Amino acid sequence: QSQLNQHIVIYLDTTEELVNLSQFLVDVKHHQVEGFVCKRRLLSFESLPVMWVQVESVGQDGILVRGSRAVISDRLDAAIALDQQTIWSDTVNEVGKLVDYCIDLSTGAITQYLFTAPGWQGLTDGLYTFAPTAVVSAGKKRIMVHQTALTQAEQFVPGGQERVQQAWQQDV
């Protein structure tokens, strides 16, 4: 998610460029990115929501969307920005902070959440992950996660899955 924040958004129909992709809007019950909010011009205060279903493709430098005036869905209206929520265990312990999440670019589904847990229950500083299935509930300020998922959290290694896939393909 954080890597996509730097992308420019371009409308396929008009090639109009939106700037400052400011936040993703997530349906926390379904762990699905419903859309994102952009600004129309650099010094503008006008925010423009873009639904994830409008995304045509995501490249290294930009996001291509179709339809500049889509009707906003109820799910997008109900979605929230996941931005630095605190992570709590279901045993009511504050664990750390949500810092990022991984998105399946073809569907908008969140595949894993990333959090910092400085010094909590033997976890050292760094980024750790938990699966969306570990989430008990979520809101604008906190995410409640099953204790067992947090104690078994693995440290996040950027690009780790790709390196494992490449090694496997080389072995084959």
Coordinates of C-alpha atoms in Angstrom, one line a residue:
Q1 CA 0.0 0.0 0.0
S2 CA 2.7 2.5 0.9
Q3 CA 4.5 1.9 -2.4
L4 CA 1.3 2.8 -4.3
N5 CA 0.9 6.1 -2.5
Q6 CA 3.6 7.6 -4.7
H7 CA 2.0 6.5 -8.0
I8 CA 0.3 9.0 -10.2
V9 CA -3.3 8.2 -11.2
I10 CA -4.3 8.7 -14.8
Y11 CA -7.8 8.4 -16.3
L12 CA -7.8 6.2 -19.3
D13 CA -10.6 8.1 -21.1
T14 CA -9.1 11.6 -20.8
T15 CA -5.5 11.0 -19.7
E16 CA -6.2 13.5 -17.0
E17 CA -3.7 13.1 -14.1
L18 CA -4.7 13.2 -10.5
V19 CA -2.0 13.9 -7.9
N20 CA -1.5 13.1 -4.2
L21 CA -3.0 9.7 -3.8
S22 CA -3.7 10.5 -0.2
Q23 CA -5.3 7.4 1.3
F24 CA -6.7 4.0 0.6
L25 CA -10.3 3.2 1.8
V26 CA -10.7 -0.3 3.2
D27 CA -13.7 -2.5 4.0
V28 CA -12.3 -3.9 7.2
K29 CA -14.9 -6.6 7.5
H30 CA -13.9 -8.1 4.1
H31 CA -10.3 -7.0 4.1
Q32 CA -10.8 -5.4 0.7
V33 CA -9.6 -2.1 -0.7
E34 CA -12.7 -0.4 -1.9
G35 CA -11.0 2.6 -3.4
F36 CA -8.7 5.5 -2.7
V37 CA -8.8 9.3 -2.5
C38 CA -6.8 11.6 -4.7
K39 CA -6.5 15.3 -5.3
R40 CA -7.4 16.7 -8.7
R41 CA -4.5 19.2 -8.9
L42 CA -1.4 19.9 -6.9
L43 CA -2.6 22.9 -4.9
S44 CA -6.3 21.9 -4.8
F45 CA -8.3 21.1 -1.7
E46 CA -10.8 19.1 -3.8
S47 CA -10.6 15.4 -3.0
L48 CA -11.8 12.8 -5.5
P49 CA -12.7 9.2 -4.5
V50 CA -11.8 6.5 -7.0
M51 CA -13.3 3.0 -6.6
W52 CA -11.0 0.0 -6.8
V53 CA -13.3 -1.5 -9.5
Q54 CA -12.3 1.4 -11.7
V55 CA -8.6 0.4 -11.7
E56 CA -7.6 -0.9 -15.1
S57 CA -4.0 -1.6 -14.3
V58 CA -1.2 -0.8 -11.9
G59 CA 2.3 -0.2 -13.3
Q60 CA 5.7 0.7 -11.8
D61 CA 4.9 4.5 -12.1
G62 CA 1.2 4.9 -12.1
I63 CA -2.3 3.6 -11.7
L64 CA -4.6 3.7 -14.7
V65 CA -8.4 4.1 -14.0
R66 CA -11.4 4.1 -16.3
G67 CA -14.5 6.2 -15.9
S68 CA -14.0 9.6 -14.4
R69 CA -17.5 10.0 -12.9
A70 CA -18.4 6.7 -11.4
V71 CA -21.2 6.3 -8.9
I72 CA -19.8 5.8 -5.5
S73 CA -20.9 2.5 -3.9
D74 CA -22.2 2.1 -0.3
R75 CA -19.2 0.0 0.5
L76 CA -16.8 2.8 -0.5
D77 CA -18.8 5.2 1.7
A78 CA -18.5 2.8 4.6
A79 CA -14.8 2.1 4.1
I80 CA -12.2 3.6 6.4
A81 CA -8.6 4.7 6.0
L82 CA -6.3 2.3 7.7
D83 CA -3.7 4.7 8.9
Q84 CA -1.5 4.0 12.0
Q85 CA -4.2 2.2 14.0
T86 CA -2.9 0.6 17.2
I87 CA -2.8 -3.2 17.2
W88 CA -4.5 -4.8 20.3
S89 CA -4.6 -8.5 21.1
D90 CA -7.9 -10.1 22.0
T91 CA -6.5 -10.5 25.5
V92 CA -6.6 -6.7 25.7
N93 CA -2.9 -5.9 25.3
E94 CA -1.6 -3.1 23.2
V95 CA 0.9 -4.6 20.8
G96 CA 2.1 -2.0 18.4
K97 CA 1.0 0.0 15.3
L98 CA -0.3 -0.9 11.9
V99 CA 2.2 0.5 9.4
D100 CA 1.2 -1.0 6.1
Y101 CA -0.6 -3.8 4.3
C102 CA -0.1 -5.9 1.2
I103 CA -2.7 -5.7 -1.6
D104 CA -3.4 -8.2 -4.3
L105 CA -3.4 -5.8 -7.2
S106 CA -5.8 -7.8 -9.4
T107 CA -8.6 -8.0 -6.8
G108 CA -7.8 -5.3 -4.2
A109 CA -7.9 -7.9 -1.4
I110 CA -5.6 -7.4 1.5
T111 CA -3.3 -10.4 1.8
Q112 CA -1.4 -9.5 5.0
Y113 CA -1.1 -6.7 7.5
L114 CA 2.2 -5.3 8.6
F115 CA 2.9 -3.9 12.1
T116 CA 5.6 -2.8 14.4
A117 CA 5.9 -4.5 17.8
P118 CA 8.8 -2.9 19.7
G119 CA 9.8 -5.3 22.5
W120 CA 6.4 -7.0 22.8
Q121 CA 6.6 -10.6 24.1
G122 CA 10.0 -11.4 22.7
L123 CA 9.4 -9.7 19.3
T124 CA 12.2 -7.4 18.4
D125 CA 12.0 -4.1 16.5
G126 CA 11.0 -4.6 12.9
L127 CA 8.0 -5.3 10.8
Y128 CA 5.8 -8.3 11.5
T129 CA 2.8 -9.8 9.7
F130 CA -0.5 -11.3 10.4
A131 CA -3.2 -12.6 8.1
P132 CA -6.6 -11.0 7.6
T133 CA -8.2 -14.0 9.1
A134 CA -6.5 -13.1 12.4
V135 CA -8.5 -9.9 12.7
V136 CA -11.2 -10.0 15.3
S137 CA -12.5 -6.5 14.7
A138 CA -11.3 -3.1 13.4
G139 CA -12.1 0.5 13.6
K140 CA -10.7 4.0 13.0
K141 CA -8.3 3.8 15.9
R142 CA -7.7 0.1 16.7
I143 CA -7.4 -3.3 15.2
M144 CA -8.1 -6.3 17.5
V145 CA -6.2 -9.4 16.5
H146 CA -6.1 -13.0 17.9
Q147 CA -3.4 -13.4 20.5
T148 CA -2.1 -16.6 18.9
A149 CA -1.6 -14.9 15.5
L150 CA 0.4 -12.1 17.2
T151 CA 2.7 -14.5 19.2
Q152 CA 3.3 -16.5 16.0
A153 CA 3.8 -13.4 13.8
E154 CA 6.6 -13.7 11.3
Q155 CA 9.0 -10.9 10.6
F156 CA 8.3 -9.3 7.2
V157 CA 11.0 -9.5 4.6
P158 CA 10.2 -7.3 1.6
G159 CA 10.2 -9.3 -1.6
G160 CA 10.6 -12.5 0.4
Q161 CA 7.8 -14.4 -1.5
E162 CA 9.3 -13.4 -4.8
R163 CA 12.7 -14.7 -3.8
V164 CA 11.3 -18.0 -2.7
Q165 CA 9.4 -18.3 -5.9
Q166 CA 12.5 -17.6 -8.0
A167 CA 14.5 -20.1 -6.0
W168 CA 11.8 -22.8 -6.5
Q169 CA 11.7 -22.1 -10.3
Q170 CA 15.5 -22.4 -10.5
D171 CA 15.4 -25.7 -8.7
V172 CA 12.7 -27.0 -11.1

